[in-house]
Short mmCIF file of C-alpha atoms in Angstrom, two decimals:
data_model
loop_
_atom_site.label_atom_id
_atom_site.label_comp_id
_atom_site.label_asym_id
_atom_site.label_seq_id
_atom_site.Cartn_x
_atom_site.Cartn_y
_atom_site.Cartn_z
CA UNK A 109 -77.99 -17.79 14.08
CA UNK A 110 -75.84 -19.04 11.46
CA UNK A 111 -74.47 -16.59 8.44
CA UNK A 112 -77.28 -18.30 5.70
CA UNK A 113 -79.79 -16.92 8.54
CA UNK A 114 -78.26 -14.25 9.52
CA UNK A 115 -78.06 -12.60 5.50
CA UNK A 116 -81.38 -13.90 5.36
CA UNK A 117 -82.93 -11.80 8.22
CA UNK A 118 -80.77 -8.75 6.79
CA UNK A 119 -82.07 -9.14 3.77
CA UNK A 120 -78.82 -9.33 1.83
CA UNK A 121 -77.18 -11.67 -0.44
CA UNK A 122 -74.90 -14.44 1.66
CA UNK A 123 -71.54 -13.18 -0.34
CA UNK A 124 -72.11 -9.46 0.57
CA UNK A 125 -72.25 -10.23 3.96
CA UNK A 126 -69.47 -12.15 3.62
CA UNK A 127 -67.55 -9.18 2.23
CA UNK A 128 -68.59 -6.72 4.95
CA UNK A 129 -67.01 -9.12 7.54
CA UNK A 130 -63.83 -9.59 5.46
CA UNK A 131 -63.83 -5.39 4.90
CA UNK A 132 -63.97 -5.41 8.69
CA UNK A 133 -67.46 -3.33 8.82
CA UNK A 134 -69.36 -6.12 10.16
CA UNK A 135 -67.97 -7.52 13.96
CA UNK A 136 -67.29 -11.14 13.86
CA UNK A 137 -69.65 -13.80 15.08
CA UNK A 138 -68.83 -15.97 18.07
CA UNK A 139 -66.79 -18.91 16.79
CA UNK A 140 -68.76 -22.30 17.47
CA UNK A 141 -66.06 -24.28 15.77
CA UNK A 142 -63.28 -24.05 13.52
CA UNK A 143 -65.62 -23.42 10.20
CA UNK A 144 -68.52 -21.72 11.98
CA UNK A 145 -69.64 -18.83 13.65
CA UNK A 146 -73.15 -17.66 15.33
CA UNK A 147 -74.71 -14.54 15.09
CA UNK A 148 -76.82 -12.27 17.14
CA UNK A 149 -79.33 -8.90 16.70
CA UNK A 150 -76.64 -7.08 17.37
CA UNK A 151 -75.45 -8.13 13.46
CA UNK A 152 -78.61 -7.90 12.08
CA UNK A 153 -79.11 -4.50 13.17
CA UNK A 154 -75.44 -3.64 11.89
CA UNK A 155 -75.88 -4.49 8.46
CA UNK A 156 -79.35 -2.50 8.90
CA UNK A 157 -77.14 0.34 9.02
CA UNK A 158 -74.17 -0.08 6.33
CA UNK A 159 -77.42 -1.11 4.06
CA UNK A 160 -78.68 2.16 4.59
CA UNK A 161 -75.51 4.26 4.40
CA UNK A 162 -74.57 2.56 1.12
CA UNK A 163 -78.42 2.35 -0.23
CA UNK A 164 -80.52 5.16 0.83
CA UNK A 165 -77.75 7.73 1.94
CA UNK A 166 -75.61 6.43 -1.44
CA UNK A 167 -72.12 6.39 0.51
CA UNK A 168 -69.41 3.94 -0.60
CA UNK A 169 -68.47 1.32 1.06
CA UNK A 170 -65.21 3.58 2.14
CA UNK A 171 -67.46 6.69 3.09
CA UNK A 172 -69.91 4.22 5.13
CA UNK A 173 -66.19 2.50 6.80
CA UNK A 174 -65.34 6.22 7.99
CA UNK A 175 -69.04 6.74 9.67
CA UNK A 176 -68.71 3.22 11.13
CA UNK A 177 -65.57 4.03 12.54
CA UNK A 178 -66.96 7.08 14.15
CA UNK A 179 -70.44 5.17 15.40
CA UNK A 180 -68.12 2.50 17.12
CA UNK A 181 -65.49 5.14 18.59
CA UNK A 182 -67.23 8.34 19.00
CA UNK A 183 -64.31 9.45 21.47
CA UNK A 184 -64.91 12.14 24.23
CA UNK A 185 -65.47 15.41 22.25
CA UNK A 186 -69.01 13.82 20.80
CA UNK A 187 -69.60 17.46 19.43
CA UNK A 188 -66.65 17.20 17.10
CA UNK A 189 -67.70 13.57 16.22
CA UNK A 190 -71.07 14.43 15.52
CA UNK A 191 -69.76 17.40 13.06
CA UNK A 192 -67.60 15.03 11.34
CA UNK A 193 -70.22 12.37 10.86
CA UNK A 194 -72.49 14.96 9.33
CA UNK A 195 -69.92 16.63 7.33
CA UNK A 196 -69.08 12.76 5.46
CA UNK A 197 -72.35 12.76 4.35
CA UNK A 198 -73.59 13.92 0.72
CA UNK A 199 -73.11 16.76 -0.66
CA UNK A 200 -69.51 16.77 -0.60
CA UNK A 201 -68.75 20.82 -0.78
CA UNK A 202 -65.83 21.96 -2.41
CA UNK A 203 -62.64 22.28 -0.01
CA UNK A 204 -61.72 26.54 0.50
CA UNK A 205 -58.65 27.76 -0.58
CA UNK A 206 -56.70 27.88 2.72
CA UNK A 207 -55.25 31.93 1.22
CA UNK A 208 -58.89 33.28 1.36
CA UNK A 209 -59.64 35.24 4.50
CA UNK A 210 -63.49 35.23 3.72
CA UNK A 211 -64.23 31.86 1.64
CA UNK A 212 -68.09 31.90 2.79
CA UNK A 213 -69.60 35.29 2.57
CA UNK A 214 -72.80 34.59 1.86
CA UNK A 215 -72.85 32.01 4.47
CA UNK A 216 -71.31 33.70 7.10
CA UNK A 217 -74.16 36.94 6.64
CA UNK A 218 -76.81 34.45 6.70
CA UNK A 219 -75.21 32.53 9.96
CA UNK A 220 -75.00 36.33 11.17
CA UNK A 221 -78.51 37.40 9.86
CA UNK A 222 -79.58 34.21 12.20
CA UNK A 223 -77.64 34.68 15.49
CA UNK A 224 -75.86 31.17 14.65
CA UNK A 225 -72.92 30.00 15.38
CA UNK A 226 -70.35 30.64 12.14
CA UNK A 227 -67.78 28.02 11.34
CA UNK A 228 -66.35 27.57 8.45
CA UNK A 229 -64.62 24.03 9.16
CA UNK A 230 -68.33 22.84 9.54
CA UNK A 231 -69.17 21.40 5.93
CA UNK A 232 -72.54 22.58 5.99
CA UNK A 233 -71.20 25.97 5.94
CA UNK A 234 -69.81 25.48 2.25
CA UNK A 235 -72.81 23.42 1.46
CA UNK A 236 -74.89 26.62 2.34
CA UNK A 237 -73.05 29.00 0.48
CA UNK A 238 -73.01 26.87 -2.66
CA UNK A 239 -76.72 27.03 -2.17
CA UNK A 240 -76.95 31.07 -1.99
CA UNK A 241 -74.90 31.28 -4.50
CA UNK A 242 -76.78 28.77 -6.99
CA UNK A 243 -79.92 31.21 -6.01
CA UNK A 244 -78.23 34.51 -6.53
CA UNK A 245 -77.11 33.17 -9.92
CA UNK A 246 -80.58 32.41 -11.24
CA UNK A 247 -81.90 35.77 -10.00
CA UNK A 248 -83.64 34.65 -7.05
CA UNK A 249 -81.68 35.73 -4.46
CA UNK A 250 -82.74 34.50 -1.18
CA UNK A 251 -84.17 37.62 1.04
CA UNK A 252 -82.95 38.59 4.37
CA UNK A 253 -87.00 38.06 5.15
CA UNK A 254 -87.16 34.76 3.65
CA UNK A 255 -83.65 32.84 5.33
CA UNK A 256 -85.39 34.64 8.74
CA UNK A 257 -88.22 32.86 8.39
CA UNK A 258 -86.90 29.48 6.95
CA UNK A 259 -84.12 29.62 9.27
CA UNK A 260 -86.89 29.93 12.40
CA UNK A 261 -88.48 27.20 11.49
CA UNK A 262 -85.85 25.03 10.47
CA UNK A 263 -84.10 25.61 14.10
CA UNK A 264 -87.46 24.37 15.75
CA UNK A 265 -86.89 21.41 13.81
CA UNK A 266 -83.73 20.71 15.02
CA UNK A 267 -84.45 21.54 18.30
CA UNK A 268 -86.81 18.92 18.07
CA UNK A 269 -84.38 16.67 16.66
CA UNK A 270 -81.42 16.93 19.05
CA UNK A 271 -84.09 16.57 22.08
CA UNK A 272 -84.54 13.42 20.72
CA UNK A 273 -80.72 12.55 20.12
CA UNK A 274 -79.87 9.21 22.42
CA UNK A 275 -77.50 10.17 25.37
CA UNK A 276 -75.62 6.77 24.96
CA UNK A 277 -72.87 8.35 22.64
CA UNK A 278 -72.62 5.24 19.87
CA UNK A 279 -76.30 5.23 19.58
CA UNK A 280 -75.98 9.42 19.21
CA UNK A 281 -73.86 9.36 16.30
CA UNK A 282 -76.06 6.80 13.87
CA UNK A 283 -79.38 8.74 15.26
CA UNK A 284 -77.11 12.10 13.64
CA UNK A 285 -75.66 10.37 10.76
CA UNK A 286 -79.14 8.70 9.86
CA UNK A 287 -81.99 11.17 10.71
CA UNK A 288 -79.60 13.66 8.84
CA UNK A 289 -79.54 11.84 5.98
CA UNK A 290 -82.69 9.89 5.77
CA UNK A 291 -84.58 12.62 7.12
CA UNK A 292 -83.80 15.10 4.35
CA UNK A 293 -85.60 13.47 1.65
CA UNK A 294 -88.84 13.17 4.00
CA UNK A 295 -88.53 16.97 4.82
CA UNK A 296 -88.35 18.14 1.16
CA UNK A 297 -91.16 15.82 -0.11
CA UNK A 298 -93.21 17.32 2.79
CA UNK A 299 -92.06 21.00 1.86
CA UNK A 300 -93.30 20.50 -1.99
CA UNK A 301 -97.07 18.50 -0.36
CA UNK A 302 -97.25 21.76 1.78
CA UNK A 303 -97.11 23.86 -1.62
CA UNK A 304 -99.85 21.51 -3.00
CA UNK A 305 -101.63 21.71 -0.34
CA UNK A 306 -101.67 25.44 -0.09
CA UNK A 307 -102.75 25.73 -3.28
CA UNK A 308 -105.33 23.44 -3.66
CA UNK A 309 -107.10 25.50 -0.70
CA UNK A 310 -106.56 28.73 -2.18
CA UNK A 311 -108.06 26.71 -5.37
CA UNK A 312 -105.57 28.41 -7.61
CA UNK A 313 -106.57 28.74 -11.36
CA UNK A 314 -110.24 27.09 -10.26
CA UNK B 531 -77.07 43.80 -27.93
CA UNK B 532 -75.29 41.73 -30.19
CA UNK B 533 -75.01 37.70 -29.79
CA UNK B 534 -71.59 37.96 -28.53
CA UNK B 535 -71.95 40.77 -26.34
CA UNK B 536 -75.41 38.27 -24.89
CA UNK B 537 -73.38 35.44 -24.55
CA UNK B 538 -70.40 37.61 -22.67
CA UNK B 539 -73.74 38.93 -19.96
CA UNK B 540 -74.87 35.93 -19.33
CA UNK B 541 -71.58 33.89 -18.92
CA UNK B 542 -72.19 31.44 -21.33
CA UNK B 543 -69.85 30.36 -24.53
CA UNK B 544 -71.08 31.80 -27.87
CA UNK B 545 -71.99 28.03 -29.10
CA UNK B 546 -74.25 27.30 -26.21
CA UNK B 547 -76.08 30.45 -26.87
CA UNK B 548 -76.28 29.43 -30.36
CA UNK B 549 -77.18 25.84 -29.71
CA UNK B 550 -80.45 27.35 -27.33
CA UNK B 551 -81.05 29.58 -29.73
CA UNK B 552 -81.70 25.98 -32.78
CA UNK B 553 -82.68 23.70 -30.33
CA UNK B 554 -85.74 27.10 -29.48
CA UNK B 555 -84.70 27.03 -25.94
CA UNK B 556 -83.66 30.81 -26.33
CA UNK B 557 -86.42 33.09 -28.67
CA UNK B 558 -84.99 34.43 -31.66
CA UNK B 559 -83.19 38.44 -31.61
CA UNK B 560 -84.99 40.89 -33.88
CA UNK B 561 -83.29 40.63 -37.06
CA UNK B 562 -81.17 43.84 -38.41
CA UNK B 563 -80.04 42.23 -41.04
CA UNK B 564 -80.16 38.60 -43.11
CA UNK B 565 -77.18 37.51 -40.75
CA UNK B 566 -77.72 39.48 -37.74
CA UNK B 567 -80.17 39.59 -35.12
CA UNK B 568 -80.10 42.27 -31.74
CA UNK B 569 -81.01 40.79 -28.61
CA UNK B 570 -82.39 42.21 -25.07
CA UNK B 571 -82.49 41.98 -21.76
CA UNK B 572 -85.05 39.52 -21.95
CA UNK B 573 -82.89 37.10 -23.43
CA UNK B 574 -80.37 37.78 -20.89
CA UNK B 575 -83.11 36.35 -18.33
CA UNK B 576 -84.30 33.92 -20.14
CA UNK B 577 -80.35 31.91 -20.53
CA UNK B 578 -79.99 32.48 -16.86
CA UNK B 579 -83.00 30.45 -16.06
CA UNK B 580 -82.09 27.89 -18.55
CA UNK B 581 -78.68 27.87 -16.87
CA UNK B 582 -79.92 27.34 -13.61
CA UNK B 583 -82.17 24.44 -14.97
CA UNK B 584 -79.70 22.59 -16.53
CA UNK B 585 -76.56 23.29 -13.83
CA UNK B 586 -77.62 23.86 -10.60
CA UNK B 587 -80.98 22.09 -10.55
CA UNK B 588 -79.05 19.34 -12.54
CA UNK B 589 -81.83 18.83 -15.21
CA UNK B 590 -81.09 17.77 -18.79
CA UNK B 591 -81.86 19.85 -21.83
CA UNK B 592 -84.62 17.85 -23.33
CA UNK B 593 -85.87 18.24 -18.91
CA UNK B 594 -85.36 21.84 -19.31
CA UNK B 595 -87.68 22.28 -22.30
CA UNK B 596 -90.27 20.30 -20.51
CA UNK B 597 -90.51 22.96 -17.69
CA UNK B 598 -89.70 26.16 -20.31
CA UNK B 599 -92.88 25.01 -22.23
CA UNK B 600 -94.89 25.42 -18.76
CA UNK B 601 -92.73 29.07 -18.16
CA UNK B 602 -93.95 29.93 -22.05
CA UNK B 603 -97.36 28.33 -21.80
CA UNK B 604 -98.99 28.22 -18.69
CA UNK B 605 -102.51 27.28 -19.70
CA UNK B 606 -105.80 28.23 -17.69
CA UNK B 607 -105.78 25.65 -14.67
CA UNK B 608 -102.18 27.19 -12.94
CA UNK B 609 -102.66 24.47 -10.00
CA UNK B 610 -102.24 22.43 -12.93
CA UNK B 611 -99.28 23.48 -13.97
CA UNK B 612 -97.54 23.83 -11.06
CA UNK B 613 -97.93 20.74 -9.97
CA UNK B 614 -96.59 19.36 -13.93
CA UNK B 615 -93.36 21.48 -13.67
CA UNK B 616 -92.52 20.82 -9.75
CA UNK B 617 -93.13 17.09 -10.61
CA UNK B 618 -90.48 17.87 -13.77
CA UNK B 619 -88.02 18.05 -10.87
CA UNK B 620 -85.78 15.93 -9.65
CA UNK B 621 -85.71 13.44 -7.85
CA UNK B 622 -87.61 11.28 -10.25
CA UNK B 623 -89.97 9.15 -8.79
CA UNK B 624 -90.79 5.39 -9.86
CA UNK B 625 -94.37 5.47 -11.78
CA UNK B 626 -96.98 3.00 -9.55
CA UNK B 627 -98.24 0.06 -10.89
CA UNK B 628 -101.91 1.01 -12.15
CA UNK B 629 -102.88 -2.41 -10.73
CA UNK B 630 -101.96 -1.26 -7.34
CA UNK B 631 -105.32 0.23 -5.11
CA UNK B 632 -102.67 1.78 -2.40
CA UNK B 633 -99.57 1.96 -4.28
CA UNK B 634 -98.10 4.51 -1.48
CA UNK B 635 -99.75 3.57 1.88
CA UNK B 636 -97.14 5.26 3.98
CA UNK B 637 -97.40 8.57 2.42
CA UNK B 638 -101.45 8.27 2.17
CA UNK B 639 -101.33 7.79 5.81
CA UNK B 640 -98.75 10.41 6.71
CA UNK B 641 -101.00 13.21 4.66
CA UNK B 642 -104.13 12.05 6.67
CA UNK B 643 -102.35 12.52 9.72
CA UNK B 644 -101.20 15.69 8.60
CA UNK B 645 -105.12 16.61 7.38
CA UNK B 646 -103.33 17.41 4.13
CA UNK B 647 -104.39 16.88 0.19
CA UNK B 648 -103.66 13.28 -0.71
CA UNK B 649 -103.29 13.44 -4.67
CA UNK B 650 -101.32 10.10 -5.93
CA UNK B 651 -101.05 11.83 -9.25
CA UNK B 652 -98.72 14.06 -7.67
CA UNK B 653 -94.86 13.21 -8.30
CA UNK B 654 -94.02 14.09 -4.23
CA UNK B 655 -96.53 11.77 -3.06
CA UNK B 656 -93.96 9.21 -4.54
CA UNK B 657 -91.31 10.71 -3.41
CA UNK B 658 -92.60 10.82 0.30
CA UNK B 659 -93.91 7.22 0.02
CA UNK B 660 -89.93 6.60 -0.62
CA UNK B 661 -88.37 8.78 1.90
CA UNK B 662 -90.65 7.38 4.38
CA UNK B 663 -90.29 3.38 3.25
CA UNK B 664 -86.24 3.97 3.29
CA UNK B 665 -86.51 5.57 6.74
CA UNK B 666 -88.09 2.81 7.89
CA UNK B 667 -85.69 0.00 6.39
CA UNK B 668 -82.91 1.52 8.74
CA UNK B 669 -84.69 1.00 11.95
CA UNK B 670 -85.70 4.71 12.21
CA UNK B 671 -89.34 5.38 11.02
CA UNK B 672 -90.44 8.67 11.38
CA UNK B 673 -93.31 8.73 14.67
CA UNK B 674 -96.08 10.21 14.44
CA UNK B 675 -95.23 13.11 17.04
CA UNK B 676 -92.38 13.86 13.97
CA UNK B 677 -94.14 13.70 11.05
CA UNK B 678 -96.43 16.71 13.03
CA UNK B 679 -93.87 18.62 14.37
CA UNK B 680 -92.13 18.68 10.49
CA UNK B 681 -95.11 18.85 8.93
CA UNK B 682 -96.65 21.62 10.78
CA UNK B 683 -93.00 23.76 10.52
CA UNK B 684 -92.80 22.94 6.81
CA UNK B 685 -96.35 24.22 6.01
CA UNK B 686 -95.48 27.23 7.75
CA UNK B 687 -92.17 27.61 5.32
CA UNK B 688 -94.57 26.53 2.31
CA UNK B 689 -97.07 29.62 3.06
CA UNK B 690 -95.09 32.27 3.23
CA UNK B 691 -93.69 30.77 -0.08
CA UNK B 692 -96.75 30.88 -1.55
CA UNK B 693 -97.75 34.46 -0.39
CA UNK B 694 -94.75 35.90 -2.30
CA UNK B 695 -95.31 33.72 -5.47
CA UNK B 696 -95.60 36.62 -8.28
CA UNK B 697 -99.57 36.78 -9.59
CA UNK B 698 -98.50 36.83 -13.42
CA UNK B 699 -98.60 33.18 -14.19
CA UNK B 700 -95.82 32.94 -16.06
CA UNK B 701 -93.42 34.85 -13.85
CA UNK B 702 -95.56 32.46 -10.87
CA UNK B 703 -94.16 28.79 -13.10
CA UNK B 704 -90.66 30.37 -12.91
CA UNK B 705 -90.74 31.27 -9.42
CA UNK B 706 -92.39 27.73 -8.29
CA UNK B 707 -89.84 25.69 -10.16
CA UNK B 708 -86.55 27.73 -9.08
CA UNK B 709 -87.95 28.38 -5.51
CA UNK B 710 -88.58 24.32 -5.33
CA UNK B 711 -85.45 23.69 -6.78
CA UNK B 712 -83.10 25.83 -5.72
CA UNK B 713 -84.10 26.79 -2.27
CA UNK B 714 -84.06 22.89 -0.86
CA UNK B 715 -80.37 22.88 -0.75
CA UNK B 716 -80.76 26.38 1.07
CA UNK B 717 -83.29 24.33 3.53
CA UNK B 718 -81.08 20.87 3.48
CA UNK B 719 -77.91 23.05 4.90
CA UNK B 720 -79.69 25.29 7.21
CA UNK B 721 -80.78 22.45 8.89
CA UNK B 722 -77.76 20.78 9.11
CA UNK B 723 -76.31 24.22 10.79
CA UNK B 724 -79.09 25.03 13.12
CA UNK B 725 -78.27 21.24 14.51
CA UNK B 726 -74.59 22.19 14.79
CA UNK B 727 -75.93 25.76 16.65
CA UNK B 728 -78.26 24.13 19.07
CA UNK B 729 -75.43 21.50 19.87
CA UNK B 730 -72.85 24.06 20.32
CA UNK B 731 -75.21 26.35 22.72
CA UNK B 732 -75.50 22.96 24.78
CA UNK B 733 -71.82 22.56 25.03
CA UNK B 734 -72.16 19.02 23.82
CA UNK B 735 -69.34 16.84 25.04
CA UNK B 736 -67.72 19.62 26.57
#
């Protein structure tokens, strides 16, 4: 298809496609003459993907050129690469001061409380301290009872999730990057219906 | 306690307390004299909740006051209410036309499959509707063998929530809104980690 057709079927304006192939985030087309190029699916379902990184997910154009680069070269150590492309999404957590022996305790006795895996280069790590924290502050700590049972059922989530994870290793990284990110907002909405839900058949205040 | 000594225990500067205290965020002290007032512990609660509504839940002041007014005044129908001050929260979703007969089809369908509550009134419904539409957009709509898998884990997370939600209602507003609120980032990175601790126990890429 031709670039009018091929912004069409994306769904974006002719000029930003035009600037993702200039930025070097969109591959070229196949050159059909000096002036023109033709495109294929394989574009289409490209800018499918920056348009959700810089829409839904709210990543910059940079941010969404360092996940790209990871999707199209996800090297040999695809556990690093995943843990990179999950740790350039939102929230960005504040870097630890490289003196403190113990930047994450609250993390690090949760991770323990759990039986997980404790790394503190993994951004999720700060993320989840940030979180304790923000609870502790308000006076609702959360219990070792309550991260035990939120933490059971969040791993049989993600069990389910990485069963699911493409073995190709490109297509692994955007399944990470994507049902990380796009899947968040679907998991808290559900949390806060489940409340409703709960309530309304207890019939609270009825 | 004096206002200083209340502004120095909750960790706040002396003109935010004072600004609470005109703008009848904060209740008044007990007077001791015509330019001096004593204040208690209860006051000391009552700034770190407004704290935690306006920094870590991100709200605005005039958002704040929506939800205090809920905390202060809970009314007889507490479903109600709960449902008003967890749809004060953020994200904030885009009103439906009233023209619209299905104005969130997705979501409508997703609760059916889910044999859950299906209340468009309710600000999550919105949100869901969104999450789900956006999911979709980048080529990876949540299946049905998903949504059930989430939906059933979540519902377990949202009744032990509710079985610890305090009976008093007003105590019960507080605890809805900062357990919503400030507990999703909680959920959001433990998530994120128990994805990083099933890969690692699989020796991904190694």
């Amino acid at each position: 298809m031709r670039i009018s057709a091929l912004a069409a079927a994306a769904g974006l304006p002719l000029a930003t496609v035009k600037y993702y192939l200039r930025e070097g985030l969109l591959h070229p087309g196949t050159s059909t003459s000096a002036t023109q190029a033709t495109y294929d699916e394989s574009h289409v379902r490209r800018l499918r993907l920056i348009r959700a990184l810089t829409g839904a997910v709210g990543l910059s154009v940079q941010q969404a050129r360092a996940i790209l680069a990871l999707v199209d070269d996800p090297g040999d150590d695809l556990y690093a690469t995943l843990g990179r492309a999950v740790g350039s999404l939102p929230p960005t957590a504040a870097e630890p001061s490289a003196d403190d022996p113990d930047p994450f305790p609250r993390a690090r006795a949760a991770l323990e409380a759990l039986d997980q895996v404790y790394d503190p280069r993994f951004a999720a790590v700060a993320q989840l301290e940030s979180a304790l924290a923000a609870a502790e502050a308000a006076g609702m700590p959360i219990s070792e009872e309550r991260l035990l049972e939120y933490g059971r059922r969040l791993r049989e989530i993600a069990a389910f999730d990485l069963e699911r994870m493409p073995r190709e290793p490109h297509a692994a990284v955007e399944y990470t990057v994507l049902g990380t990110a796009l899947y968040e907002p679907v998991i808290l909405a559900l949390r806060r219906l489940a409340h409703q839900d709960a309530a309304a058949r207890r019939e609270l205040g009825a």
